[in-house]
Tab-separated table of C-alpha atoms and ligand atoms in Angstrom:
chain	number	residue	atom	x	y	z
A	342	MET	CA	0.000	0.000	0.000
A	343	VAL	CA	2.662	2.455	1.112
A	344	GLU	CA	4.873	1.188	-1.724
A	345	SER	CA	2.362	1.986	-4.445
A	346	GLU	CA	1.464	5.293	-2.806
A	347	MET	CA	5.137	6.250	-2.707
A	348	GLU	CA	5.718	5.151	-6.297
A	349	ALA	CA	2.911	7.458	-7.332
A	350	THR	CA	4.516	10.215	-5.250
A	351	VAL	CA	7.832	9.708	-7.030
A	352	HIS	CA	6.145	10.077	-10.411
A	353	ARG	CA	4.298	13.159	-9.248
A	354	ILE	CA	7.605	14.731	-8.187
A	355	ARG	CA	9.160	13.825	-11.549
A	356	GLN	CA	6.164	15.313	-13.302
A	357	SER	CA	6.456	18.582	-11.337
A	358	VAL	CA	10.105	18.907	-12.307
A	359	ARG	CA	9.269	18.244	-15.970
A	360	GLU	CA	6.478	20.811	-15.912
A	361	HIS	CA	8.805	23.329	-14.293
A	362	SER	CA	11.393	22.755	-17.024
A	363	LYS	CA	8.799	22.995	-19.790
A	364	TRP	CA	7.439	26.236	-18.320
A	365	PHE	CA	10.938	27.759	-18.266
A	366	GLU	CA	11.587	26.546	-21.768
A	367	ASP	CA	8.815	28.689	-23.203
A	368	SER	CA	9.272	31.633	-20.823
A	369	LEU	CA	11.695	34.541	-20.696
A	370	PRO	CA	13.922	33.997	-17.604
A	371	LEU	CA	15.455	37.314	-16.552
A	372	ILE	CA	16.465	36.541	-12.948
A	373	ALA	CA	19.959	38.034	-12.678
A	374	SER	CA	21.331	35.269	-10.434
A	375	GLU	CA	20.420	32.330	-12.678
A	376	ASN	CA	21.843	30.731	-15.789
A	377	LEU	CA	21.868	27.522	-17.823
A	378	VAL	CA	24.654	24.954	-17.583
A	379	SER	CA	26.104	23.381	-20.684
A	380	PRO	CA	25.267	19.789	-21.719
A	381	TYR	CA	28.684	18.448	-20.720
A	382	ALA	CA	28.578	20.161	-17.321
A	383	LYS	CA	25.073	18.812	-16.770
A	384	GLU	CA	26.145	15.296	-17.711
A	385	LEU	CA	28.838	15.278	-15.024
A	386	MET	CA	26.378	16.454	-12.403
A	387	ILE	CA	24.509	13.156	-12.656
A	388	SER	CA	27.691	11.069	-12.898
A	389	ASP	CA	29.018	8.768	-10.157
A	390	PHE	CA	30.992	11.743	-8.774
A	391	HIS	CA	27.685	12.613	-7.190
A	392	SER	CA	27.886	9.545	-4.946
A	393	ARG	CA	31.420	9.923	-3.560
A	394	TYR	CA	33.432	11.565	-0.816
A	395	ALA	CA	36.775	13.332	-1.160
A	396	GLU	CA	37.560	15.449	1.862
A	397	GLY	CA	40.881	17.288	1.788
A	398	LEU	CA	42.987	18.319	-1.193
A	399	PRO	CA	44.058	16.230	-4.224
A	400	GLY	CA	46.703	13.726	-3.091
A	401	GLU	CA	45.846	14.293	0.607
A	402	ARG	CA	42.402	12.756	0.912
A	403	TYR	CA	40.695	11.184	3.870
A	404	TYR	CA	39.063	8.530	1.641
A	405	GLU	CA	40.224	6.026	-0.988
A	406	GLY	CA	38.775	5.849	-4.512
A	407	ASN	CA	39.732	9.397	-5.463
A	408	ARG	CA	42.188	8.832	-8.328
A	409	TRP	CA	39.947	10.437	-10.976
A	410	VAL	CA	38.411	12.948	-8.601
A	411	ASP	CA	41.957	14.201	-7.951
A	412	GLU	CA	42.660	14.438	-11.676
A	413	VAL	CA	39.510	16.489	-12.240
A	414	GLU	CA	40.052	18.740	-9.220
A	415	ILE	CA	43.657	19.484	-10.190
A	416	GLU	CA	42.416	20.411	-13.689
A	417	CYS	CA	39.616	22.518	-12.194
A	418	LEU	CA	42.086	24.464	-10.018
A	419	LYS	CA	44.404	25.097	-12.983
A	420	LEU	CA	41.525	26.230	-15.184
A	421	ALA	CA	40.183	28.559	-12.469
A	422	GLN	CA	43.565	30.257	-12.134
A	423	ARG	CA	43.800	30.622	-15.902
A	424	VAL	CA	40.300	32.023	-16.400
A	425	PHE	CA	40.661	34.517	-13.541
A	426	ARG	CA	44.353	35.310	-14.075
A	427	CYS	CA	45.411	34.540	-10.497
A	428	ASN	CA	47.674	32.249	-8.494
A	429	PHE	CA	45.298	30.715	-5.929
A	430	ALA	CA	42.001	28.848	-6.212
A	431	ASP	CA	39.897	26.697	-3.933
A	432	VAL	CA	36.914	24.999	-5.550
A	433	ARG	CA	35.518	23.292	-2.459
A	434	PRO	CA	32.979	25.825	-1.121
A	435	ILE	CA	29.586	24.549	-2.198
A	436	SER	CA	27.949	27.942	-2.713
A	437	GLY	CA	28.740	31.641	-2.823
A	438	THR	CA	27.576	32.243	0.744
A	439	VAL	CA	29.623	29.276	1.973
A	440	ALA	CA	32.640	30.768	0.167
A	441	ASN	CA	31.956	34.078	1.939
A	442	ILE	CA	31.749	32.386	5.338
A	443	ALA	CA	35.086	30.663	4.581
A	444	VAL	CA	36.725	33.995	3.717
A	445	LEU	CA	35.339	35.562	6.896
A	446	LYS	CA	36.709	32.627	8.905
A	447	ALA	CA	40.123	32.905	7.233
A	448	LEU	CA	40.622	36.661	7.204
A	449	THR	CA	38.689	38.123	10.124
A	450	GLU	CA	38.274	37.741	13.880
A	451	ALA	CA	35.051	38.123	15.835
A	452	GLY	CA	34.597	41.790	16.675
A	453	ASP	CA	36.435	43.081	13.574
A	454	ARG	CA	34.977	45.876	11.523
A	455	VAL	CA	34.426	44.946	7.874
A	456	GLY	CA	33.528	47.406	5.113
A	457	SER	CA	30.444	46.546	3.034
A	458	CYS	CA	27.457	47.932	1.113
A	459	ARG	CA	24.007	48.374	2.696
A	460	LEU	CA	21.301	45.952	1.539
A	461	ALA	CA	19.139	48.875	0.380
A	462	GLU	CA	22.018	49.985	-1.836
A	463	GLY	CA	22.416	46.567	-3.409
A	464	GLY	CA	24.488	44.688	-0.809
A	465	HIS	CA	24.145	40.926	-0.403
A	466	ILE	CA	22.577	39.287	2.656
A	467	SER	CA	25.833	37.549	3.577
A	468	SER	CA	27.218	40.966	4.575
A	469	ALA	CA	24.280	41.633	6.905
A	470	SER	CA	24.328	41.089	10.658
A	471	PHE	CA	21.538	38.512	10.271
A	472	GLY	CA	23.665	36.704	7.641
A	473	ALA	CA	27.298	35.550	7.409
A	474	PHE	CA	28.690	38.714	9.057
A	475	GLY	CA	26.571	37.893	12.104
A	476	ILE	CA	27.738	34.257	12.137
A	477	ARG	CA	31.348	35.456	12.302
A	478	GLY	CA	30.492	38.275	14.703
A	479	VAL	CA	32.000	41.042	12.573
A	480	LYS	CA	30.503	44.523	12.413
A	481	PRO	CA	29.615	46.096	9.085
A	482	VAL	CA	31.032	49.525	8.261
A	483	HIS	CA	28.871	50.846	5.443
A	484	TYR	CA	30.363	52.752	2.544
A	485	ALA	CA	28.951	55.969	1.126
A	486	TRP	CA	26.732	55.417	-1.903
A	487	ASP	CA	25.892	57.609	-4.885
A	488	PRO	CA	22.352	56.631	-5.972
A	489	LYS	CA	22.554	58.616	-9.205
A	490	LEU	CA	25.721	56.885	-10.364
A	491	MET	CA	24.690	53.604	-8.666
A	492	GLN	CA	28.177	53.104	-7.299
A	493	LEU	CA	30.250	53.984	-4.236
A	494	ASP	CA	30.801	57.648	-3.552
A	495	VAL	CA	34.604	57.661	-3.544
A	496	ASP	CA	35.244	60.744	-1.372
A	497	GLY	CA	32.560	59.834	1.151
A	498	THR	CA	33.812	56.255	1.348
A	499	ARG	CA	37.402	57.432	1.849
A	500	ARG	CA	36.280	59.562	4.783
A	501	ILE	CA	34.392	56.644	6.357
A	502	LEU	CA	37.347	54.286	5.911
A	503	LEU	CA	39.776	56.758	7.488
A	504	GLU	CA	37.470	57.235	10.428
A	505	GLU	CA	36.328	53.639	11.032
A	506	ARG	CA	39.506	51.858	9.879
A	507	PRO	CA	38.002	48.421	9.055
A	508	LYS	CA	40.601	45.659	8.734
A	509	THR	CA	38.868	44.076	5.754
A	510	CYS	CA	36.870	45.762	2.996
A	511	LEU	CA	34.304	43.687	1.125
A	512	PHE	CA	33.269	44.900	-2.308
A	513	GLY	CA	30.243	43.030	-3.579
A	514	LEU	CA	26.631	43.573	-4.611
A	515	SER	CA	23.453	41.767	-5.556
A	516	LEU	CA	22.251	44.766	-7.520
A	517	PHE	CA	25.494	45.148	-9.423
A	518	LEU	CA	25.347	47.594	-12.314
A	519	PHE	CA	28.849	49.094	-12.435
A	520	PRO	CA	32.412	48.157	-11.406
A	521	PHE	CA	33.625	49.308	-7.985
A	522	PRO	CA	36.138	52.203	-7.988
A	523	LEU	CA	38.799	49.870	-6.593
A	524	LYS	CA	41.807	51.634	-8.054
A	525	GLU	CA	40.631	54.952	-6.588
A	526	LEU	CA	40.175	53.394	-3.133
A	527	ALA	CA	43.357	51.274	-3.149
A	528	PRO	CA	45.611	54.005	-1.616
A	529	THR	CA	43.134	54.471	1.281
A	530	LEU	CA	42.999	50.728	1.906
A	531	GLN	CA	46.780	50.749	1.980
A	532	GLU	CA	46.884	53.727	4.338
A	533	ILE	CA	44.634	52.026	6.907
A	534	GLY	CA	46.169	48.574	6.369
A	535	ALA	CA	42.888	46.997	5.192
A	536	ARG	CA	42.681	43.961	2.947
A	537	GLY	CA	40.413	44.147	-0.122
A	538	TRP	CA	37.950	41.282	-0.630
A	539	TYR	CA	35.631	41.134	-3.659
A	540	ASP	CA	32.379	39.182	-3.826
A	541	GLY	CA	32.108	38.668	-7.575
A	542	ALA	CA	29.163	36.251	-7.619
A	543	HIS	CA	27.015	38.303	-9.983
A	544	VAL	CA	29.730	39.385	-12.366
A	545	LEU	CA	32.053	36.356	-12.332
A	546	GLY	CA	31.385	35.419	-15.967
A	547	LEU	CA	32.006	39.009	-17.046
A	548	ILE	CA	35.288	39.130	-15.097
A	549	GLY	CA	36.310	35.770	-16.584
A	550	GLY	CA	35.455	37.076	-20.059
A	551	GLY	CA	37.601	40.186	-19.421
A	552	GLN	CA	34.665	42.605	-19.769
A	553	PHE	CA	34.089	44.042	-16.299
A	554	GLN	CA	36.888	44.767	-13.844
A	555	ASP	CA	39.819	42.673	-12.681
A	556	PRO	CA	39.522	42.918	-8.878
A	557	LEU	CA	42.540	40.741	-8.095
A	558	HIS	CA	44.697	43.218	-10.024
A	559	GLU	CA	42.953	46.340	-8.772
A	560	GLY	CA	43.680	46.054	-5.057
A	561	CYS	CA	41.786	42.985	-3.773
A	562	THR	CA	43.613	39.931	-2.427
A	563	VAL	CA	40.650	37.575	-2.464
A	564	LEU	CA	37.636	37.045	-4.709
A	565	SER	CA	34.787	34.806	-3.576
A	566	ALA	CA	31.780	33.909	-5.682
A	567	SER	CA	29.061	31.524	-6.615
A	568	THR	CA	29.574	29.985	-10.038
A	569	HIS	CA	26.139	30.064	-11.648
A	570	LYS	CA	25.106	33.662	-12.285
A	571	THR	CA	26.892	35.327	-15.188
A	572	PHE	CA	29.435	32.543	-14.899
A	573	PRO	CA	27.397	29.726	-16.443
A	574	GLY	CA	28.495	26.864	-14.225
A	575	PRO	CA	26.741	24.543	-11.790
A	576	GLN	CA	25.442	25.882	-8.472
A	577	HIS	CA	28.702	25.884	-6.519
A	578	GLY	CA	31.192	28.281	-4.905
A	579	ILE	CA	34.789	29.338	-5.460
A	580	ILE	CA	37.550	31.295	-3.728
A	581	LEU	CA	40.246	32.900	-5.861
A	582	GLY	CA	43.304	34.847	-4.821
A	583	GLU	CA	46.355	36.702	-6.011
A	584	THR	CA	48.877	36.417	-3.225
A	585	GLN	CA	52.277	34.929	-2.451
A	586	ASP	CA	51.422	34.928	1.258
A	587	GLU	CA	51.509	31.262	2.232
A	588	ASP	CA	49.738	32.018	5.514
A	589	ILE	CA	46.694	33.484	3.717
A	590	ARG	CA	46.583	30.583	1.243
A	591	LYS	CA	46.677	28.040	4.072
A	592	LYS	CA	44.037	29.906	6.070
A	593	LEU	CA	41.700	30.024	3.055
A	594	GLN	CA	42.238	26.312	2.409
A	595	SER	CA	41.626	25.264	5.971
A	596	ALA	CA	38.582	27.552	6.165
A	597	SER	CA	37.154	25.725	3.111
A	598	PHE	CA	37.904	22.328	4.648
A	599	PRO	CA	37.467	21.451	7.469
A	600	GLY	CA	36.074	24.936	8.219
A	601	VAL	CA	32.865	25.211	6.233
A	602	THR	CA	32.599	21.948	4.292
A	603	SER	CA	33.164	18.314	4.923
A	604	ASN	CA	32.646	16.699	1.500
A	605	HIS	CA	32.634	19.216	-1.302
A	606	HIS	CA	30.095	18.063	-3.929
A	607	LEU	CA	32.350	16.431	-6.487
A	608	HIS	CA	29.740	16.322	-9.257
A	609	THR	CA	29.305	20.095	-9.304
A	610	MET	CA	33.083	20.559	-9.002
A	611	ALA	CA	33.482	18.425	-12.168
A	612	GLY	CA	30.755	20.446	-13.911
A	613	LEU	CA	32.565	23.605	-12.851
A	614	ALA	CA	35.771	22.335	-14.480
A	615	VAL	CA	33.874	21.918	-17.772
A	616	ALA	CA	32.287	25.363	-17.466
A	617	LEU	CA	35.736	26.907	-16.845
A	618	ALA	CA	37.164	25.259	-19.970
A	619	GLU	CA	34.166	26.436	-21.983
A	620	HIS	CA	34.596	29.943	-20.587
A	621	LEU	CA	38.173	30.042	-21.839
A	622	ALA	CA	36.858	29.152	-25.280
A	623	PHE	CA	33.715	31.317	-25.412
A	624	GLY	CA	33.703	33.595	-22.332
A	625	GLU	CA	34.844	36.808	-23.980
A	626	GLU	CA	32.248	36.675	-26.738
A	627	TYR	CA	29.482	35.676	-24.292
A	628	ALA	CA	30.364	38.413	-21.778
A	629	LYS	CA	30.355	41.096	-24.503
A	630	ALA	CA	26.980	39.910	-25.803
A	631	THR	CA	25.506	39.762	-22.283
A	632	ILE	CA	26.454	43.373	-21.503
A	633	ALA	CA	25.299	44.638	-24.918
A	634	ASN	CA	21.963	42.890	-24.360
A	635	ALA	CA	21.505	44.414	-20.892
A	636	ARG	CA	22.124	47.886	-22.340
A	637	ALA	CA	19.666	47.241	-25.169
A	638	LEU	CA	17.058	46.088	-22.658
A	639	GLY	CA	17.592	49.225	-20.554
A	640	GLN	CA	17.259	51.399	-23.655
A	641	GLY	CA	14.117	49.571	-24.823
A	642	LEU	CA	12.470	49.997	-21.429
A	643	GLN	CA	13.392	53.661	-21.133
A	644	GLU	CA	11.990	54.360	-24.614
A	645	ARG	CA	8.694	52.871	-23.415
A	646	GLY	CA	8.421	55.204	-20.431
A	647	PHE	CA	10.019	53.100	-17.704
A	648	GLU	CA	12.257	54.727	-15.088
A	649	VAL	CA	15.464	52.799	-15.696
A	650	LEU	CA	18.203	53.582	-13.170
A	651	ALA	CA	21.555	55.090	-14.173
A	652	ALA	CA	20.206	56.237	-17.541
A	653	ASP	CA	22.966	58.877	-17.762
A	654	ARG	CA	25.586	56.118	-17.589
A	655	GLY	CA	24.064	53.889	-20.271
A	656	PHE	CA	21.950	51.994	-17.672
A	657	THR	CA	24.525	49.332	-16.848
A	658	ALA	CA	28.001	47.915	-17.429
A	659	SER	CA	26.953	44.416	-16.302
A	660	HIS	CA	24.200	41.901	-17.083
A	661	GLN	CA	21.684	43.725	-14.868
A	662	VAL	CA	19.133	46.442	-15.423
A	663	ALA	CA	17.267	48.090	-12.521
A	664	VAL	CA	13.854	49.659	-13.090
A	665	ARG	CA	11.783	51.693	-10.628
A	666	VAL	CA	8.171	50.589	-10.980
A	667	GLY	CA	6.486	52.580	-8.203
A	668	LYS	CA	3.993	54.109	-10.630
A	669	GLU	CA	3.351	50.673	-12.120
A	670	GLY	CA	2.186	49.369	-8.705
A	671	GLY	CA	5.521	48.469	-7.099
A	672	GLY	CA	8.030	45.659	-7.520
A	673	GLU	CA	5.990	42.816	-6.105
A	674	SER	CA	2.831	43.404	-8.092
A	675	ALA	CA	4.758	44.105	-11.319
A	676	ALA	CA	6.849	40.927	-10.928
A	677	LYS	CA	3.743	38.804	-10.312
A	678	LEU	CA	1.915	40.194	-13.351
A	679	LEU	CA	4.951	39.578	-15.535
A	680	GLU	CA	5.264	36.019	-14.225
A	681	LYS	CA	1.731	35.317	-15.462
A	682	ALA	CA	2.930	36.300	-18.907
A	683	GLY	CA	6.011	34.050	-18.599
A	684	ILE	CA	8.447	36.931	-18.028
A	685	VAL	CA	10.445	35.964	-14.934
A	686	VAL	CA	11.996	38.808	-12.911
A	687	ASN	CA	12.407	39.642	-9.221
A	688	LYS	CA	11.281	42.571	-7.128
A	689	ASN	CA	14.259	44.457	-5.751
A	690	LEU	CA	14.941	47.065	-3.132
A	691	LEU	CA	16.281	50.259	-4.689
A	692	PRO	CA	18.110	53.165	-3.052
A	693	GLY	CA	15.513	55.564	-1.658
A	694	ASP	CA	12.791	52.937	-1.187
A	695	LYS	CA	10.552	54.012	1.657
A	696	SER	CA	10.053	50.533	3.128
A	697	PRO	CA	12.082	47.331	2.709
A	698	LYS	CA	8.742	45.484	2.662
A	699	PHE	CA	7.600	47.297	-0.481
A	700	PRO	CA	10.471	47.391	-2.946
A	701	GLU	CA	9.834	49.755	-5.814
A	702	GLY	CA	12.263	48.027	-8.105
A	703	LEU	CA	12.581	45.230	-10.593
A	704	ARG	CA	15.971	43.652	-11.327
A	705	LEU	CA	16.419	42.082	-14.748
A	706	GLY	CA	19.395	40.066	-16.023
A	707	SER	CA	20.279	39.428	-19.662
A	708	GLN	CA	22.671	36.477	-19.222
A	709	GLU	CA	20.316	33.521	-19.695
A	710	LEU	CA	18.604	34.890	-22.795
A	711	THR	CA	22.069	35.666	-24.183
A	712	ARG	CA	23.063	32.021	-23.627
A	713	VAL	CA	20.173	30.858	-25.800
A	714	GLY	CA	21.241	33.206	-28.584
A	715	MET	CA	19.113	36.329	-28.191
A	716	GLY	CA	20.587	39.669	-29.253
A	717	PRO	CA	19.702	43.374	-28.973
A	718	SER	CA	16.657	43.172	-31.275
A	719	GLU	CA	15.138	40.445	-29.089
A	720	MET	CA	15.858	42.625	-26.033
A	721	THR	CA	13.763	45.369	-27.630
A	722	ARG	CA	10.996	42.830	-28.129
A	723	VAL	CA	11.284	41.784	-24.456
A	724	ALA	CA	10.901	45.474	-23.492
A	725	GLU	CA	7.783	45.669	-25.712
A	726	LEU	CA	6.268	42.645	-23.977
A	727	ILE	CA	6.992	44.101	-20.513
A	728	ASP	CA	5.420	47.368	-21.662
A	729	ALA	CA	2.351	45.476	-22.945
A	730	VAL	CA	1.753	43.983	-19.473
A	731	LEU	CA	2.730	46.881	-17.216
A	732	HIS	CA	1.742	49.943	-19.253
A	733	GLN	CA	-0.786	48.957	-21.868
A	734	GLY	CA	-2.884	46.861	-19.530
A	735	ARG	CA	-2.946	43.888	-21.901
A	736	SER	CA	-3.919	40.610	-20.295
A	737	PRO	CA	-0.895	38.569	-19.194
A	738	ASP	CA	-2.521	35.440	-20.690
A	739	GLU	CA	-2.625	37.046	-24.108
A	740	VAL	CA	0.965	38.297	-23.817
A	741	ARG	CA	1.996	34.776	-22.675
A	742	GLU	CA	1.319	33.549	-26.219
A	743	GLU	CA	3.645	36.210	-27.663
A	744	VAL	CA	6.293	35.250	-25.108
A	745	ARG	CA	6.033	31.619	-26.282
A	746	GLU	CA	6.287	32.742	-29.882
A	747	LEU	CA	9.457	34.744	-29.197
A	748	LYS	CA	11.099	31.941	-27.216
A	749	ARG	CA	10.277	29.278	-29.808
A	750	GLY	CA	13.187	30.410	-31.964
A	751	PHE	CA	15.719	30.084	-29.128
A	752	THR	CA	15.882	26.554	-27.822
A	753	THR	CA	19.561	25.745	-28.238
A	754	LEU	CA	22.373	26.775	-25.990
A	755	ARG	CA	25.344	28.839	-27.192
A	756	TYR	CA	28.851	29.510	-25.879
A	757	CYS	CA	29.542	25.871	-24.989
A	758	PHE	CA	30.605	22.616	-26.621
A	759	ALA	CA	27.965	20.139	-27.868
A	760	ALA	CA	25.659	23.099	-28.457
A	761	GLY	CA	23.731	24.022	-31.570
A	762	GLU	CA	23.659	20.891	-33.695
A	763	ALA	CA	23.094	18.751	-30.596
A	764	ALA	CA	19.627	20.299	-30.448
A	765	TYR	CA	20.154	20.705	-26.735
A	766	ARG	CA	16.786	21.552	-25.318
A	767	TYR	CA	17.218	22.488	-21.729
A	768	TYR	CA	14.062	20.861	-20.504
A	769	ASP	CA	15.669	17.485	-21.331
A	770	LEU	CA	17.209	15.811	-18.327
A	771	VAL	CA	20.591	15.542	-20.007
A	772	GLY	CA	20.145	16.349	-23.670
A	773	LEU	CA	23.497	15.108	-24.962
A	774	PRO	CA	23.775	13.554	-28.417
A	775	SER	CA	23.464	9.767	-28.075
A	776	ALA	CA	26.924	9.134	-29.585
B	2101	DSN	N1	20.200	36.460	-3.570
B	2101	DSN	C1	20.964	36.191	-4.794
B	2101	DSN	C2	20.666	37.208	-5.819
B	2101	DSN	O1	19.706	37.005	-6.525
B	2101	DSN	O2	21.369	38.215	-5.965
B	2101	DSN	C3	22.395	36.064	-4.565
B	2101	DSN	O3	22.668	35.052	-3.638
């Protein structure tokens, strides 16, 4: 009885996942923290690596059976250093927040002051007192922010740093439109003896493609990130560094293991290795296209009467576009209406919002639609469809059909191997050619 009930449950779960995938396949995903993994990366995520343990570093494991895991991890470390032009990598953190907790463990002490951005100005929850900063017991020192430029106010931030003298300065954002003025702030960091730490989760693929900024050569010692936003890898984490300081390298390694992980998810590590190799081959072209698409989307929305942030600066230098939709009913209601039409975005707090409970913003990311081959003219069409729902009062159900029509022409993945001719449809479980 229970057996047949549970078998039915299993099939219901499988069916839900298939329906989810099918829904995404004919929708327009614009969530800035998501992306699609390549067929080869996906294949390795359901390989036997998924079933194994490999605590420690290659050659120094606590388990047997790791000959090929070691080979892959050594390759992954080499590829990471090549893509990000640095001399240290640790690919064991299993997410971006876990990587951040590892960096906090390695580089700070409880009670330290750590520079960071406010959540309302785009900061990530791991730098909040209720997040990773709180776990480590460090106190945030908030930088000065220029809401018009949507970046740090350099003079104001210098003054705060000189006064508060944090030992570590974290530069990272969830609403990440423009590079940080790292070179301008580097002399102040030096003057107060602070170490620069960059959370590059959102812009990792753009950094790897050489199209954003190069934080490890602009004054930061460490870069932590998740590996699945603009960097189109599996959901995983990474710590990168440019340092000859053996003490820092050892602290980062021991913070990764045994600090914040035991086993480190070998299947996603293998998928990450593939994504890194593919990024060396295609990352520059993909990063350029992603940024051009975000700008085209910003332009298309502004031309249709939307209040797109940082219009004077070309809207964005990343994959993201931020739109204030207070007059369209606010972020939550706008995002829900768009979802009904198959346009997937998230509500987002914007600088100046009156209440954190009622964000006036929408955050849109161009990276996933770029991966399936869309270009600036499709971004204009996406802006038209958003306008149809939020300004023209057209029914989301009717617009849903036009969304399907647009997406129908973009079902294969680009910027990876086994793309295109493999007819890789991302609602397939694996989707590799049978050969
Ligand atoms: N909260 C995620 C984002 O969407 O920016 C990052 O972890």
